[in-house]
Coordinates of N, CA and C in Angstrom, one line a residue:
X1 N 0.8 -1.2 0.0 CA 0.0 0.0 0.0 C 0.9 1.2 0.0
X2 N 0.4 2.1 -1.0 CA 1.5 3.4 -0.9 C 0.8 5.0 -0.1
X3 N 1.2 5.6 0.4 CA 0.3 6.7 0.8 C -0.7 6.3 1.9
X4 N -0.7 5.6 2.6 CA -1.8 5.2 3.6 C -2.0 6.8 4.7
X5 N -2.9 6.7 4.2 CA -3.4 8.0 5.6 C -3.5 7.1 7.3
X6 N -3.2 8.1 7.6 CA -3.0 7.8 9.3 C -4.3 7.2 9.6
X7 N -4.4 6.2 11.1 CA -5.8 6.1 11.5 C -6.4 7.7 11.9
X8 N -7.4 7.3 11.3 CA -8.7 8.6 11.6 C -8.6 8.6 12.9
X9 N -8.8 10.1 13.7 CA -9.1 10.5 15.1 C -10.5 10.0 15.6
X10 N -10.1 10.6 17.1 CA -11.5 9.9 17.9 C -13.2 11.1 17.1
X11 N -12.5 12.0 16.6 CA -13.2 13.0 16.3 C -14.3 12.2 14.7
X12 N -13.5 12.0 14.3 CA -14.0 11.6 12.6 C -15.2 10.7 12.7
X13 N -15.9 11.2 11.3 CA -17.2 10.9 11.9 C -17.4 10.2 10.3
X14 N -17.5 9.0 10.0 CA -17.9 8.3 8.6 C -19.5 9.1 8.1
X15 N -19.1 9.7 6.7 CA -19.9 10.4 5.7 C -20.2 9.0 4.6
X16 N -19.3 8.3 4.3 CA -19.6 7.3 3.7 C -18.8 6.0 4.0
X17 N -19.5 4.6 3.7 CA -18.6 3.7 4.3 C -19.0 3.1 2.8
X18 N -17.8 1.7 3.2 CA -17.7 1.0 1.8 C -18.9 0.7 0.7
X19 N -19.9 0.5 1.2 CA -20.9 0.2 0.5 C -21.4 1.4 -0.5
X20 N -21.4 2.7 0.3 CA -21.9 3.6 0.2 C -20.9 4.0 -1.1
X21 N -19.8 4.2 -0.9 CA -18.5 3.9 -1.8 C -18.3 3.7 -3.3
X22 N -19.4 2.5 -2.9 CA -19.5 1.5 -4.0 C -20.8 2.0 -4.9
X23 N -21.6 2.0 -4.4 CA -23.0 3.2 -5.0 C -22.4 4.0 -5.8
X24 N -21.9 4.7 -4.9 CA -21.5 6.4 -5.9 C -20.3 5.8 -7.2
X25 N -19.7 5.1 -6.8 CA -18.4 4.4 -8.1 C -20.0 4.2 -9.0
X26 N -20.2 3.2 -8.8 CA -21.4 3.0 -9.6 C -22.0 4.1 -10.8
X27 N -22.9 4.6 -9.8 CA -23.5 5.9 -10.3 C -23.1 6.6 -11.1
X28 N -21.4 6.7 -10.8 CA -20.2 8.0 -11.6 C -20.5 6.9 -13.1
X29 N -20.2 5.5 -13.1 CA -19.4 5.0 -14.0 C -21.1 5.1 -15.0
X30 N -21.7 5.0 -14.8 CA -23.4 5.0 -15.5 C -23.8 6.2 -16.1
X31 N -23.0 7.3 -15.2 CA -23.5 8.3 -16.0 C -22.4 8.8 -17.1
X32 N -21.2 8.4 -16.8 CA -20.2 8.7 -17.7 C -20.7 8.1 -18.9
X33 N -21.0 6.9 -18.5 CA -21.7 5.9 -19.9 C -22.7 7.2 -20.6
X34 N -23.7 6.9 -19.9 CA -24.7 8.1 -20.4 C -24.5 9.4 -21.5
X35 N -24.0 10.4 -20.5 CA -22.9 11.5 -21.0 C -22.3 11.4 -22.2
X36 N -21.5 10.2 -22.1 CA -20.8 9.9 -23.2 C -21.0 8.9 -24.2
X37 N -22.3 8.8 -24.4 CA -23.1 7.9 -25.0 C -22.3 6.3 -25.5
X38 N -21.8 5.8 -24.4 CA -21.5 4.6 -24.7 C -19.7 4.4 -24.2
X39 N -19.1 5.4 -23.6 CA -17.8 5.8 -23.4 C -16.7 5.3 -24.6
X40 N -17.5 5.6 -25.8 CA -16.1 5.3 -26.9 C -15.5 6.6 -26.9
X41 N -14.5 6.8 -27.1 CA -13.1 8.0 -27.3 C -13.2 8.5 -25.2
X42 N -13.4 7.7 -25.1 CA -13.1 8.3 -23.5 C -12.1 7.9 -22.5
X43 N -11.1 9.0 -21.8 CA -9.7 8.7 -21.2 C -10.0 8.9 -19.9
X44 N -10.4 8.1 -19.0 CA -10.0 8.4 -17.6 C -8.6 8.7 -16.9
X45 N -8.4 9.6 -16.5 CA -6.7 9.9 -16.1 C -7.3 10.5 -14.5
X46 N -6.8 9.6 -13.5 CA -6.8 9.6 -12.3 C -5.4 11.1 -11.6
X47 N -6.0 11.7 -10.6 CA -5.0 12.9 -9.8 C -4.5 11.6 -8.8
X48 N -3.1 11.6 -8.6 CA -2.5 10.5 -7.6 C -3.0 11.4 -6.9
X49 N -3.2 10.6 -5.6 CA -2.9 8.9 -5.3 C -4.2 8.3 -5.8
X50 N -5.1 9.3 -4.5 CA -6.6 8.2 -5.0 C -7.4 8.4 -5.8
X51 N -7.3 9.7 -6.5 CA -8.2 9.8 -7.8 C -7.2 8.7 -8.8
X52 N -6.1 8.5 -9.2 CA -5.6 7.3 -10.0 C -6.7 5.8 -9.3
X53 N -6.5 5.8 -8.2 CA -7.2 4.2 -8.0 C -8.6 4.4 -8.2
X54 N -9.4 5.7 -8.1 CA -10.9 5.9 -8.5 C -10.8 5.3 -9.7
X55 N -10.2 6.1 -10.6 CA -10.1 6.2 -11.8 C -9.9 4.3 -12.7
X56 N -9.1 3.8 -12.1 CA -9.0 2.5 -12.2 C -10.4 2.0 -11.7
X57 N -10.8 2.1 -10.6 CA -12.3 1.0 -10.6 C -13.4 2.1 -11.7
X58 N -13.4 3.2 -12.0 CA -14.4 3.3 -12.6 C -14.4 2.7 -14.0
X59 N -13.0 2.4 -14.5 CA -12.8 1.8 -15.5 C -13.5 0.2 -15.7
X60 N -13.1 -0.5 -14.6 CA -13.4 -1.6 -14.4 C -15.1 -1.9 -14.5
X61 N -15.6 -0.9 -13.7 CA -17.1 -0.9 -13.4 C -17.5 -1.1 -15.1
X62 N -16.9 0.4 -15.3 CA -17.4 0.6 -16.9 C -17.3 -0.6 -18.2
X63 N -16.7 -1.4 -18.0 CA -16.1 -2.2 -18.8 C -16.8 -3.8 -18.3
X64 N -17.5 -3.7 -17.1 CA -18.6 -4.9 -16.5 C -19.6 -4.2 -17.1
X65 N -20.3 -3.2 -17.1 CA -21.3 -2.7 -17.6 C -21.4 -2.8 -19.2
X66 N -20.4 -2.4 -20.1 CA -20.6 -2.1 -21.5 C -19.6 -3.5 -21.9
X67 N -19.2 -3.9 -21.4 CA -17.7 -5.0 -22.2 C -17.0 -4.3 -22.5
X68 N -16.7 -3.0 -22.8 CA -15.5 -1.8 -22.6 C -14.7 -1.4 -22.5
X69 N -13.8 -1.4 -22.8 CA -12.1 -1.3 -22.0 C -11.7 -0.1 -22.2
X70 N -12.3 1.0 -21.3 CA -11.9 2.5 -21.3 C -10.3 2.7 -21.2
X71 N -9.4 3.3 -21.3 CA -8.3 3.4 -21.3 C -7.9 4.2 -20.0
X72 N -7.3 3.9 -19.1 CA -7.2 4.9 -17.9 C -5.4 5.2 -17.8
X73 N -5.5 6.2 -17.3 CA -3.8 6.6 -16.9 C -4.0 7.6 -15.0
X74 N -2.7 8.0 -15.6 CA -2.9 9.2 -14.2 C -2.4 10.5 -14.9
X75 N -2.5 11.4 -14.2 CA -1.7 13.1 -14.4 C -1.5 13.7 -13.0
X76 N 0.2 13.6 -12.7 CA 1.1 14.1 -11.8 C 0.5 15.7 -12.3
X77 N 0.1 16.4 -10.7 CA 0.1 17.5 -11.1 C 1.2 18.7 -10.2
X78 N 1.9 18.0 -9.1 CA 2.9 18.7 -8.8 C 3.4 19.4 -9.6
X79 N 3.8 19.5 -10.1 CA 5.0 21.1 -10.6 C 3.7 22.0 -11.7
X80 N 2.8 21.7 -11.0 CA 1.7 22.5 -11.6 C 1.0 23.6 -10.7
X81 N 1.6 23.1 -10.0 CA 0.5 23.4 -8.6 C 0.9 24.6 -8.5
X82 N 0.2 26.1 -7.8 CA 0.3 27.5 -7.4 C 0.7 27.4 -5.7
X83 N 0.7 26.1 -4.9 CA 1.5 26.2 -4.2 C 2.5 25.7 -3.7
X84 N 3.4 25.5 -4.7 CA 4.9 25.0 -4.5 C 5.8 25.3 -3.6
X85 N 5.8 26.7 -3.5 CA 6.5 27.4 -2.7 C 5.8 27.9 -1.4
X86 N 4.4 27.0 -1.1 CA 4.0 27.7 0.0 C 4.4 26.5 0.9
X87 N 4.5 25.2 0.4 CA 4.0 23.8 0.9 C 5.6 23.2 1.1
X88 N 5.6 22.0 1.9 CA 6.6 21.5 2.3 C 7.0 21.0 0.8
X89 N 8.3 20.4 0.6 CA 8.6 19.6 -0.8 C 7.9 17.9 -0.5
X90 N 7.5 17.9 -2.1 CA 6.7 16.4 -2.3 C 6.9 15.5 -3.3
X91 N 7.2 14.5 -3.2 CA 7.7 13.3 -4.4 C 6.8 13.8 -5.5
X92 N 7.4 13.5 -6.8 CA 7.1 13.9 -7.5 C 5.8 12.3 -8.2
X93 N 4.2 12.6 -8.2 CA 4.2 11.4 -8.9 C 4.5 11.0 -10.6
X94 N 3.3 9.6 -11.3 CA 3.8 9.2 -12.3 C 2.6 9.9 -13.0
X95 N 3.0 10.5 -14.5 CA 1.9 10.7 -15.3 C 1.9 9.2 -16.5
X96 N 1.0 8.9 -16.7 CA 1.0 7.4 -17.5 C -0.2 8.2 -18.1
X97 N 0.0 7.6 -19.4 CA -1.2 8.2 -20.5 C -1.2 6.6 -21.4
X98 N -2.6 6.4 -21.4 CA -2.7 5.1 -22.3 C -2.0 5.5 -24.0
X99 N -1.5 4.4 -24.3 CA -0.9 4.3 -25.5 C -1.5 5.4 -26.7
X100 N -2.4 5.6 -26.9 CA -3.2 6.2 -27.6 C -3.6 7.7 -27.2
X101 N -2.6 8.3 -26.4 CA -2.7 9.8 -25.5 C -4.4 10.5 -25.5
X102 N -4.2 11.3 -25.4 CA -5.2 11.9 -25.2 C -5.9 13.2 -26.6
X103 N -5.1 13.2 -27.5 CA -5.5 13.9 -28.7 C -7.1 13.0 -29.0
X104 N -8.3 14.3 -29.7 CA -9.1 14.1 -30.0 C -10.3 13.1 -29.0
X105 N -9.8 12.7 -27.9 CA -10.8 12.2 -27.0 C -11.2 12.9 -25.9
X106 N -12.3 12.2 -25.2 CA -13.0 12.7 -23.7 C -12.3 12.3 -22.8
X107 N -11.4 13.8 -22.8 CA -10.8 13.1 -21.2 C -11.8 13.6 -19.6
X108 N -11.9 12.3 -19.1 CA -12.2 12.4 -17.6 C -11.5 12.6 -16.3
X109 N -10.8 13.7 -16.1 CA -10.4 14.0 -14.7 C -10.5 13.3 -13.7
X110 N -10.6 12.2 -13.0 CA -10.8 12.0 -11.3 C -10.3 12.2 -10.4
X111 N -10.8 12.7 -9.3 CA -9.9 13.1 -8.1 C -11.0 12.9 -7.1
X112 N -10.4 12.4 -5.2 CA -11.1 11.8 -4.4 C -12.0 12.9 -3.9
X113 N -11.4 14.2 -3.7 CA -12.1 15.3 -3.0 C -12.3 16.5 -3.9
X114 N -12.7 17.2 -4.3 CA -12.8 18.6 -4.6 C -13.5 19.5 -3.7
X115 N -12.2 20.3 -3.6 CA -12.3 21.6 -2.7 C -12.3 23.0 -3.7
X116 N -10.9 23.4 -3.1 CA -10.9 25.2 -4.4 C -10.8 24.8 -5.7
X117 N -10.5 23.7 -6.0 CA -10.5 23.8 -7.3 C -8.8 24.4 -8.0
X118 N -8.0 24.0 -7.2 CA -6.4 24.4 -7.1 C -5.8 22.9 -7.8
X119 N -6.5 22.2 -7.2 CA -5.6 20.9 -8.2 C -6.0 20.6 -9.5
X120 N -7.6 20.8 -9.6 CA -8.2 20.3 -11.3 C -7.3 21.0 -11.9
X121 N -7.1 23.0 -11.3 CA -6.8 23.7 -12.5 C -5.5 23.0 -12.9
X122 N -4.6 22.7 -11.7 CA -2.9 22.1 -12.1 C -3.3 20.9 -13.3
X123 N -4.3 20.0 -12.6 CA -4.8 18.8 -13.6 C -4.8 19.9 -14.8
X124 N -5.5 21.1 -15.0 CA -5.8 20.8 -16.6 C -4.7 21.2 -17.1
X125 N -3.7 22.3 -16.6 CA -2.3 22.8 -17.2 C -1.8 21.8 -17.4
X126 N -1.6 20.5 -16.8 CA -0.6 19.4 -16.9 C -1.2 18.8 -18.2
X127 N -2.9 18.6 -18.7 CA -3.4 17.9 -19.5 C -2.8 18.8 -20.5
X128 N -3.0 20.0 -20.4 CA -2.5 21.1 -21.5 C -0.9 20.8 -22.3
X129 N -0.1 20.1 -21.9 CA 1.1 19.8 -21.8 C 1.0 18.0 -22.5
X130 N 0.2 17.4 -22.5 CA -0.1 16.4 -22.4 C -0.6 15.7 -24.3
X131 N -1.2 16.8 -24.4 CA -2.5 17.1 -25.6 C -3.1 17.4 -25.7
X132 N -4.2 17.5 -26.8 CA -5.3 18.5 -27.3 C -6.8 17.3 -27.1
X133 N -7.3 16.8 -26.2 CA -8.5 16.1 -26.1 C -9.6 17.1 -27.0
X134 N -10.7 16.5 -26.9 CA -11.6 16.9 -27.5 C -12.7 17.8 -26.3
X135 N -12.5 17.3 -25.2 CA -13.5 17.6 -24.4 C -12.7 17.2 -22.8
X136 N -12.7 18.4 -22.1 CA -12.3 17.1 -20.4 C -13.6 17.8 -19.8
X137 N -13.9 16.5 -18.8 CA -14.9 16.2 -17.8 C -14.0 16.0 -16.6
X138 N -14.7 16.5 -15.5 CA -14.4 16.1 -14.0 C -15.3 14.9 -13.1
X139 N -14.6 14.2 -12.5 CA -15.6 13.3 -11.6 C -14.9 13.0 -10.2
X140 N -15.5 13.1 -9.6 CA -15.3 13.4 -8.3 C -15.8 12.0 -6.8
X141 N -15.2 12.3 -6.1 CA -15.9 10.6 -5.0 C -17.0 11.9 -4.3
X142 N -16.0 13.0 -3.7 CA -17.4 14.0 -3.0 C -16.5 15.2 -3.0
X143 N -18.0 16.1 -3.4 CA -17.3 17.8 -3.6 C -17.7 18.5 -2.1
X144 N -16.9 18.7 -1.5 CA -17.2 19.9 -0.3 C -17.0 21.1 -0.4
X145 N -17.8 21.7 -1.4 CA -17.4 23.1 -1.5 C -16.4 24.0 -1.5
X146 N -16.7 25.5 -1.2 CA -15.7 26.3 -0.9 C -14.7 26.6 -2.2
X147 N -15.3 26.5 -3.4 CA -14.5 26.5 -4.9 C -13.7 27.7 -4.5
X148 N -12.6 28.2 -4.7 CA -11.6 29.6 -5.3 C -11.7 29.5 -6.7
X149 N -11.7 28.9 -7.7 CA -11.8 29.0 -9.0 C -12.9 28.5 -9.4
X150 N -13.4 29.2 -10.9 CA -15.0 28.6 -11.1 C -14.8 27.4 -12.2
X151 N -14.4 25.8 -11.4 CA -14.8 24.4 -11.3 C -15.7 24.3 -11.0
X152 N -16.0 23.5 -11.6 CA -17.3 22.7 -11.2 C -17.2 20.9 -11.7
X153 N -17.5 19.8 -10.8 CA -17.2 18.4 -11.3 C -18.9 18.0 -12.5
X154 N -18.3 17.3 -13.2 CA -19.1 17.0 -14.0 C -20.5 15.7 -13.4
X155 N -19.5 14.9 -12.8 CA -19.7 13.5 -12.1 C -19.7 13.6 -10.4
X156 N -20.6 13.5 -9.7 CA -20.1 13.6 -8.3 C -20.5 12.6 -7.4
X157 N -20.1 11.7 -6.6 CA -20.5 11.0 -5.9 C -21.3 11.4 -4.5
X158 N -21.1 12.3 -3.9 CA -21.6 13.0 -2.7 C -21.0 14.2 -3.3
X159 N -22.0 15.0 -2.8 CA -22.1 16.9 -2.1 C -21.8 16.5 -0.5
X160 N -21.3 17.3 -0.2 CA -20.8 17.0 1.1 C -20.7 18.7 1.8
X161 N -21.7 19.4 2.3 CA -21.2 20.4 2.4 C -20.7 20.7 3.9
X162 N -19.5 21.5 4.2 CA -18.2 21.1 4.9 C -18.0 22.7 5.2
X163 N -17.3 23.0 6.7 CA -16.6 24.1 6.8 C -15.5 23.9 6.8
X164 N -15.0 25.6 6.7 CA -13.5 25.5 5.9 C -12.8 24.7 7.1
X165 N -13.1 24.9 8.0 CA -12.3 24.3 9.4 C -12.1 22.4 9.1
X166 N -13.2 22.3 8.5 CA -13.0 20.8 8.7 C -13.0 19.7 7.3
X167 N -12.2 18.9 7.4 CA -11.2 18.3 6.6 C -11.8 17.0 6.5
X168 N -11.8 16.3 5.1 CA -12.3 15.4 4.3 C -11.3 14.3 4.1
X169 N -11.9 13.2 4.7 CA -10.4 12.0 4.4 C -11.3 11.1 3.6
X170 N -10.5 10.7 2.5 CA -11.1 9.5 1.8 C -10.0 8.4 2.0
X171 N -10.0 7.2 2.4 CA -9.4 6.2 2.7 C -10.0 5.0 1.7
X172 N -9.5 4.2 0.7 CA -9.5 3.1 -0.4 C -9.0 2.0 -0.2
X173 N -9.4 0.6 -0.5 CA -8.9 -0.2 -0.2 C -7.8 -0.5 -0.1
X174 N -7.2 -0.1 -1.4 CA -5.8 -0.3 -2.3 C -4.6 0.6 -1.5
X175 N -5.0 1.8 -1.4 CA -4.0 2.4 0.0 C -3.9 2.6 1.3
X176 N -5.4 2.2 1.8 CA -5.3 2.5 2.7 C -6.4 1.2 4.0
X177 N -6.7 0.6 3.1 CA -7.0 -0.9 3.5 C -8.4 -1.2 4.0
X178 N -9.3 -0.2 3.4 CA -10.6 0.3 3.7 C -11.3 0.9 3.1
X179 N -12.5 1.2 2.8 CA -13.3 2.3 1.8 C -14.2 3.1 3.0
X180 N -14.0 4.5 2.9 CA -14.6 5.2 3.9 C -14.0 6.6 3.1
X181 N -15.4 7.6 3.5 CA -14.8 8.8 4.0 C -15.2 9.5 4.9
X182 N -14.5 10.5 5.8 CA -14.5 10.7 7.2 C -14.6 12.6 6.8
X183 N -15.7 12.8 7.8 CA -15.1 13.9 8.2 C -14.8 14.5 9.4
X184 N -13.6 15.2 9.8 CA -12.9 15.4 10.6 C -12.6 17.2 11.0
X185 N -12.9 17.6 12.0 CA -12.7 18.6 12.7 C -11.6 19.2 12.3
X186 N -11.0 20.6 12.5 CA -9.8 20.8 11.8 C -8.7 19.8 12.7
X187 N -7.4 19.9 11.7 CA -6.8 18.7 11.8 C -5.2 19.7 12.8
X188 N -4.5 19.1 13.2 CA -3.1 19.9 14.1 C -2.3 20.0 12.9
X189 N -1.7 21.3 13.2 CA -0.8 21.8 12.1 C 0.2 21.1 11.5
X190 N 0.7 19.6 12.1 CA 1.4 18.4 11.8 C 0.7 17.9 10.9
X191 N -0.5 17.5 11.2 CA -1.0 16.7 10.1 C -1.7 17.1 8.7
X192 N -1.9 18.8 9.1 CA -2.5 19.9 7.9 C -1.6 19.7 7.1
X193 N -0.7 19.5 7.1 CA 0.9 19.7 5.9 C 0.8 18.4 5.1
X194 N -0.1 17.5 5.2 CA 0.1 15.9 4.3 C -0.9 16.3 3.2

């Protein structure tokens, strides 16, 4: 497991547990279908850590549902990001783009939480760098508000609405040995910095 988030505090309070999880995966992967009338020319590219592993089961789902084999990758958006210089230094992740990039298709963004809307934008500068898709969409596990830039997800699994004080953990099987997400009171300035 790479990235495992800490055990959750006595504080955190489950917004969604695995099942619930599994619903909204669902839901995202049905409407993408929808949307995209059958998900042909369509790229899911996952934000590490856990929008990459979203991104991978919504693939999966998609491809039980239609016999389909969407193409998924990821997009590293570190050295995209506007706060580089505010933030401790951070490994750099992998961008993997399916063999067939991303020129002329639907790329789909996923990411576990959206907040300001500070990482899509890095997401789309990085895609910008990447290729010329025909269209990007966002999908989301749950949006908690508070946008700084005008994003909006296409796909959302939960609306979650959230003050700024308090902090959204999504935990996945694959890294973190569980499917849950928590919300949690503001966090100690130790753990604000992950």
């Amino acid at each position: 497991m790479s990235d495992p988030r800490p055990e959750p505090r006595a504080d955190a309070r489950a917004v969604l547990e695995a099942p619930d999880v599994h619903r909204a995966l669902t839901r995202i992967a049905h409407e993408i279908l929808e949307r995209t009338k059958g998900g042909d020319d369509v790229v899911l590219l996952g934000i590490p850590t856990r929008g990459a592993t979203l991104a991978r089961r919504l693939g999966d789902r998609i491809e039980q549902f239609e016999g389909v084999k969407i193409p998924v990758g990821s997009v590293d958006v570190t050295m995209y990001r506007d706060d580089l210089r505010l933030r401790p230094a951070r490994p750099l992740g992998r961008t993997e783009l399916p063999p067939d990039g991303v020129d002329g298709k639907i790329v789909v963004l996923v990411d576990d939480v959206l907040y300001s809307g500070r990482t899509v934008r890095a997401a789309l500068d990085a895609l910008n760098d990447l290729g010329r898709p025909t269209a990007v969409q966002l999908a989301t596990l749950v949006d908690r508000g508070h946008r700084e830039l005008p994003i909006r997800a296409d796909y959302v699994g939960k609306n979650l609405p959230t003050a700024k004080s308090e902090k959204v953990r999504v935990y996945l099987q694959e890294t973190d040995g569980r499917d849950a997400v928590l919300l949690m009171k503001g966090l100690p300035a130790k753990e604000e910095s992950r």
